[in-house]
Coordinates of C-alpha atoms in Angstrom, one line a residue:
M3 CA 22.5 87.1 158.5
D4 CA 18.8 87.5 159.0
Y5 CA 18.9 90.9 157.2
I6 CA 20.8 89.5 154.3
N7 CA 18.3 86.6 153.9
A8 CA 15.4 89.0 154.1
F9 CA 17.0 91.3 151.5
W10 CA 17.8 88.7 148.9
I11 CA 14.6 86.6 149.3
G12 CA 12.4 89.7 149.2
G13 CA 14.4 91.0 146.2
L14 CA 14.0 87.7 144.5
I15 CA 10.2 87.7 144.9
C16 CA 10.0 91.3 143.6
A17 CA 12.3 90.5 140.6
L18 CA 10.2 87.4 139.7
V19 CA 7.0 89.5 139.9
Q20 CA 8.6 92.2 137.7
I21 CA 9.6 89.6 135.1
L22 CA 6.1 88.3 135.2
M23 CA 4.7 91.8 134.6
E24 CA 7.1 92.4 131.7
K25 CA 6.9 89.1 129.9
T26 CA 3.1 88.4 130.2
K27 CA 0.0 90.4 129.5
L28 CA -1.3 89.9 133.0
M29 CA -2.7 93.0 134.6
P30 CA -1.2 94.1 137.9
G31 CA -4.4 93.3 139.8
R32 CA -4.4 89.7 138.6
I33 CA -0.7 89.4 139.5
M34 CA -1.5 90.7 143.0
V35 CA -4.3 88.1 143.4
L36 CA -2.0 85.4 142.1
L37 CA 0.6 86.4 144.8
V38 CA -2.0 86.3 147.6
C39 CA -3.4 83.0 146.5
T40 CA 0.1 81.5 146.1
G41 CA 0.9 82.5 149.7
A42 CA -2.4 81.0 151.0
I43 CA -1.8 77.8 149.1
L44 CA 1.8 77.5 150.2
G45 CA 0.6 78.1 153.8
A46 CA -2.1 75.4 153.5
V47 CA 0.4 72.9 152.2
G48 CA 2.8 73.7 155.0
I49 CA 5.6 75.2 153.0
Y50 CA 5.3 78.8 153.9
K51 CA 6.1 78.5 157.6
P52 CA 9.6 77.1 157.1
F53 CA 10.1 79.7 154.3
L54 CA 9.2 82.5 156.7
D55 CA 11.5 81.1 159.4
Y56 CA 14.4 81.4 156.9
A57 CA 13.4 84.6 155.0
G58 CA 11.9 86.7 157.8
A59 CA 10.5 90.0 156.5
G60 CA 11.6 89.0 153.0
G61 CA 8.8 86.5 153.0
S62 CA 6.2 88.2 155.1
V63 CA 6.2 91.7 153.6
P64 CA 5.4 90.8 149.9
L65 CA 1.8 89.9 149.1
T66 CA 2.5 86.2 149.4
G67 CA 2.9 86.9 153.1
F68 CA -0.5 88.5 153.2
G69 CA -2.0 85.4 151.6
N70 CA -0.3 83.3 154.3
V71 CA -1.7 85.6 157.0
L72 CA -5.2 85.1 155.6
W73 CA -4.8 81.3 155.5
E74 CA -3.5 81.2 159.1
G75 CA -6.5 83.3 160.3
V76 CA -8.9 81.0 158.5
K77 CA -7.2 77.9 159.9
T78 CA -7.3 79.3 163.5
A79 CA -10.9 80.4 163.3
V80 CA -12.1 77.1 161.9
D81 CA -10.3 75.3 164.7
E82 CA -11.9 77.6 167.3
E83 CA -15.4 78.2 165.9
G84 CA -16.0 75.6 163.3
L85 CA -17.4 76.2 159.8
I86 CA -18.2 79.9 160.4
G87 CA -14.5 80.5 160.8
I88 CA -14.1 80.1 157.0
F89 CA -15.8 83.4 156.6
K90 CA -14.5 85.2 159.7
G91 CA -10.9 84.1 160.0
G92 CA -9.4 86.0 157.0
F93 CA -11.1 89.2 158.0
T94 CA -9.9 89.0 161.6
A95 CA -6.3 88.1 160.6
G96 CA -6.0 90.7 157.9
S97 CA -7.8 93.6 159.5
A98 CA -4.8 95.2 161.3
G99 CA -2.6 95.3 158.1
T100 CA -5.5 96.6 156.0
C101 CA -6.4 99.3 158.5
A102 CA -2.7 100.4 158.8
A103 CA -2.5 100.6 155.0
L104 CA -5.6 102.7 154.8
V105 CA -4.6 105.1 157.6
F106 CA -1.0 105.6 156.4
G107 CA -2.2 106.0 152.8
Y108 CA -4.6 108.7 153.9
L109 CA -1.9 110.4 156.0
A110 CA 0.5 110.3 153.0
S111 CA -2.3 111.9 150.8
L112 CA -2.5 114.8 153.3
I113 CA 1.2 115.4 153.4
F114 CA 2.0 115.1 149.7
D115 CA 0.3 116.8 146.7
S116 CA -1.0 113.8 144.7
Q117 CA -2.1 114.4 141.1
M118 CA -3.6 112.3 138.3
K119 CA -1.2 111.1 135.6
K120 CA -1.3 113.0 132.4

């Protein structure tokens, strides 16, 4: 059942974002920022943790999950280090995912012949 919940929750998030892209004039970058901020706000309010328990990867893989990871990192760093944690926590929590995206993106560029759109 975990796979089914992850599939339909992740698909629902993607479908809602696609509708947002089609029906508004928002640029993709702004929609991505909106998703990250939404995940951070839902994490700060305490809604995202129960959502993740139910949805699993369907809630952690989309960009809302990245926003929640940033929030959790900031919260942990503030609890441990005080005010400086506001600045350090997000970088610490998000560094592994960001590094993996850069490395795998680079490896994909070596394997495949990428070209500019015409």
